[in-house]
Amino acid sequence: MKKERLLTRRSFLSLAAASAAALGAVSIAQGNTVALAQQVTPTSGSVRRIRTACRGCGKMECGVWVTVENGRAVKVEGDESAFQSRGNCCTKSQASIQASYHPDRLKWPLIRTNGKDANPEWRRASWEEALDYVIEKGNQIRDQYGPEAIAGIAGTSRVWPVEWQGLWGSPNSMQAWQICKGPRQLMGGMVDCFAFSWMATYEHPRVYVQWGGASELSNYDDSCRTTVETAKKADVHIVVDPRQTNLGKEADYWLNIRPGTDAAVALCWAHVILENDLYDDLYIKRWTDGPFLTVADMEPTGYPENSGFGVVFDLKTRMLKEADLVEGGSPQRWMVWDNLGNRLTYFDASTGLWEGEAFRELTGKEAEADFVSGVAPGFLVDPTQFDPLIDPALFGEFEVTLKDGTVHKAHPVWEDYIESVAEYTPERASEITGVDARILEESCLAWATRLDPEKGYGNGGIQYMLATEHQGHAGQTVRSIGALAHLAGVWDTPGGQRGSTHAPVMGGHAGFANCNPLITMPAPDAAVKMIGTDSFPILGYVNMFADENKTFEAMHDGSPYRVRMLCATSGDFMHQGNAGYNWEAILGLDFMVGVDLWMTPSMSACDVVFPAQHWLEVEGCPRTSQASHGAIGAHQKCVQAPGEALWDPEIFRLLVARMGIPYFPDNPTPTLRQLQDMSVAGMAPSFEQYAAEFQENGWWDCKVVEPEEWGTYRRYETGALRHRNKGGILGVPGDDLRGFYTPTLKAELRSTVLESYFGDGRYNFPTYTEPPHSPIADPDLCEEYPIILTTGRRIPVYFHSEHRQLPWCREQWPAPRVEINPETAKELGIAQGDWVWIESKWGKVRQTADLYYGVAPNVANAEHQWWFPELDQLGKGFELCCINECVDRNAQDPIFGAVNIRAFPVKIYKATAENSPFRNPVPCGNDGTEIICDAADPRLKEWQPVYEGRE
């Protein structure tokens, strides 16, 4: 198997060499020893331009130049070497200067001096005192109530937050991941490969499908400029979204679905592809479980299987295995019917080979696509053909005799998959989604009918984004969309679903801080106590995060046990579930500690707060594209941090050291520089040399740096997918087996994992289910609350709950807006700019009316995670406008537990003096102080940057 991979590498050497010459050297210059400290040491009259990676929003890793004059950052602009962001950066990036030099930055450790029934009062503490206080309280709670009484909550954007609860042995981590990439990435890990929801947009797919997101406004799944250029160049641009996005105005097809009905569109597209024979017959036979035989009336059988996350589970399925037919047969030999030989044969998942098959040298060619100028095209492996004597059947019924002597009928999985999507005709999907049947069919045909059939792959993947995870059946929704890439033949092809960048440096999540998962991840047996695994057993399978809703519930009522301490590392209580319920939960904790840049609502509830560094100030680490862009770069320190603010990984390192926990068995107390060096060991002898090379030559193209792992397409043909797989990310060794990271090594249309965990078969195949409180699922509630609300749209100047205190941003977008169709607004007596109440069965808030024909009548679109830094009070006024006050916290996806935070019913009515606190329609703080809702508000001037006296 290894031999085959080496042959693939050799076939790519000439391409890699040519690309390296075009891009500049990819090796690290051994002799360059520019000290990182020199980059930020101010000298009179000095001006420096520092190349780095922006962290102003999301995880796109846009490349930027920061101009530093006399030690002070004065400008942020795009880096022309950053092909992944097209040399551009957005408004949030440029406003980062106002964030770094903001007068309200947290600068020193703070310890609370009063109770949580009043506005917080603080005293400044030393790092030693504050860390020891946290350790003391954690030890007390662990010793008295057990380690599981401590939970962690982590957020996004800064990326560097490192969770602490594992230091006391707790398995209870609450992560935004549960509603933010988690369903997409983890479902991929169960049915094909981890984190393959991303597509290679920078490779300019011929047809661009933008599903449930607006990355032209906020860099998350992609870069703003990259999205715009991709859509502009595409022959066909398709948008699937209940709201017309900014870029959607230019789309060829807008599928303006009823909120929460995405899966019905995906299943309809699958139906259209099958009806028009647009699927790749060879691919379905060779690389999916389509030809595997199912025996519907036999008892499920299987074997112990490793989830890839360190958990062993009992795989049980009704798909036929050699072990079902003969004593001593292998449970990993999956039976199929051979049309040519008119007999049973098998695929052996322990070897990656079909019966009688031998390894063959792979062939291929340089990929052809409209690649961004200056990046390597990559090597496209030719599809492997079957031995002429084998032709797995996709249709038919076959008689089989099990080892107990009973005779049964078997049929291919492919037939069941076809049956599972049969009802989702364009007409039926139109009834569900509200989209015209003709548009549903034509848009699918435009995407799935190959414009360049001679290339042997489709027109591009699907960029399905965050909105698909925010509904009551997120798992099946993202699975139904993900399956389309296999049907259309665009999985790991140019412009197709390429997944998260595989790079030789630790630059994806927390940089180097999680080098030792033993002190940050729960042990496998801890899944027994992890909150939520009884309700959502898949959480035990992935063993990464507890259910957030159930964890807040445990803070409230002690079920299954009481959580008494919370460690918040940039995470907040507003992002999923019901914000009001979650807030009450954290106020009742025995102890809470947090790390952040600001006194956010969550930080105001803490007993200890630590100050974090801004991205302009952090010490430096490698950065790689989270998505499919294949960019490798670095984060560099540009300016000094204010006061005593520290980088999150450094805070974690100090905490580990003071607790006496060995960071590594052979290096119990590594220095920050040692950890930096470790993070780039795959490319350079030291981070100092890595950073110097980056400063001189810019971003690396991972296709050149790693031609096998990233520079090759159709990596399921070569073994590279499993060589560095989702298990490898977590420290579980990979292998070189050809295929996908599933028990069958195939892209599973029928999921063996979901069949094993849900024995009733309800999730064997992708399905559509109505949102929990839709007009169809809950008509009585929708009669009282007649408007269907969607939430969470992207805003050019904000990222989730961030940047509300930056004048450049707040001036552009002073107050939260809810988009209402003008016809609906007229019926309700609402005019543009009116403050309105948005009320559900579970809560109500106010936002300003923004009349917009881009949402359908009786549909509205609200903004999320609003809070008000200008209010000097506990909670910072989040309850005034945060739309998650209106969420039903118990409406959860049955697979991953993701809460239904979009697609729920509300009523909207005008806020008046008579129905508003303080007789003021404008939301006010506890003392009647109005929030900032006008760009001319003089309070914005109080937030102007402070360049002097930052100490």
Short mmCIF file of N, CA and C in Angstrom, two decimals, residues 57-58 90 92 214-224 794-796 798-800:
data_model
loop_
_atom_site.label_atom_id
_atom_site.label_comp_id
_atom_site.label_asym_id
_atom_site.label_seq_id
_atom_site.Cartn_x
_atom_site.Cartn_y
_atom_site.Cartn_z
N CYS A 57 -12.25 38.09 12.13
CA CYS A 57 -13.51 37.33 12.12
C CYS A 57 -13.19 35.90 11.73
N GLY A 58 -14.16 35.05 11.89
CA GLY A 58 -14.15 33.69 11.37
C GLY A 58 -12.85 32.94 11.47
N CYS A 90 -11.19 42.65 4.89
CA CYS A 90 -12.51 43.25 5.02
C CYS A 90 -12.52 44.40 6.03
N LYS A 92 -13.82 44.51 9.00
CA LYS A 92 -13.51 44.08 10.36
C LYS A 92 -12.00 43.98 10.56
N ALA A 214 -23.49 33.69 3.60
CA ALA A 214 -23.17 34.90 2.84
C ALA A 214 -21.72 35.27 3.10
N SER A 215 -20.81 34.43 2.64
CA SER A 215 -19.40 34.66 2.91
C SER A 215 -18.84 35.83 2.12
N GLU A 216 -19.65 36.44 1.26
CA GLU A 216 -19.20 37.67 0.62
C GLU A 216 -19.16 38.83 1.62
N LEU A 217 -19.82 38.66 2.77
CA LEU A 217 -19.87 39.72 3.78
C LEU A 217 -18.97 39.45 4.96
N SER A 218 -18.82 38.20 5.35
CA SER A 218 -18.06 37.91 6.56
C SER A 218 -17.28 36.63 6.35
N ASN A 219 -15.97 36.72 6.51
CA ASN A 219 -15.11 35.57 6.24
C ASN A 219 -15.33 34.49 7.29
N TYR A 220 -15.92 33.42 6.86
CA TYR A 220 -16.04 32.28 7.77
C TYR A 220 -15.73 31.03 6.98
N ASP A 221 -16.66 30.60 6.16
CA ASP A 221 -16.40 29.44 5.32
C ASP A 221 -15.54 29.81 4.11
N ASP A 222 -15.40 31.09 3.89
CA ASP A 222 -14.60 31.54 2.75
C ASP A 222 -14.25 33.00 2.93
N SER A 223 -13.45 33.51 2.03
CA SER A 223 -13.08 34.91 2.05
C SER A 223 -14.08 35.74 1.26
N CYS A 224 -14.30 36.96 1.71
CA CYS A 224 -15.24 37.85 1.03
C CYS A 224 -14.91 37.97 -0.46
N ARG A 794 -25.12 37.17 8.06
CA ARG A 794 -23.81 37.79 8.14
C ARG A 794 -23.95 39.30 7.97
N ILE A 795 -23.15 40.04 8.75
CA ILE A 795 -23.16 41.51 8.73
C ILE A 795 -21.75 41.97 8.38
N PRO A 796 -21.58 42.93 7.48
CA PRO A 796 -20.23 43.30 7.03
C PRO A 796 -19.30 43.74 8.14
N TYR A 798 -19.65 43.10 11.62
CA TYR A 798 -19.67 42.31 12.85
C TYR A 798 -19.38 40.84 12.55
N PHE A 799 -18.92 40.14 13.57
CA PHE A 799 -18.81 38.69 13.49
C PHE A 799 -19.42 38.12 14.77
N HIS A 800 -20.58 37.49 14.63
CA HIS A 800 -21.33 37.01 15.79
C HIS A 800 -21.47 38.14 16.81
#
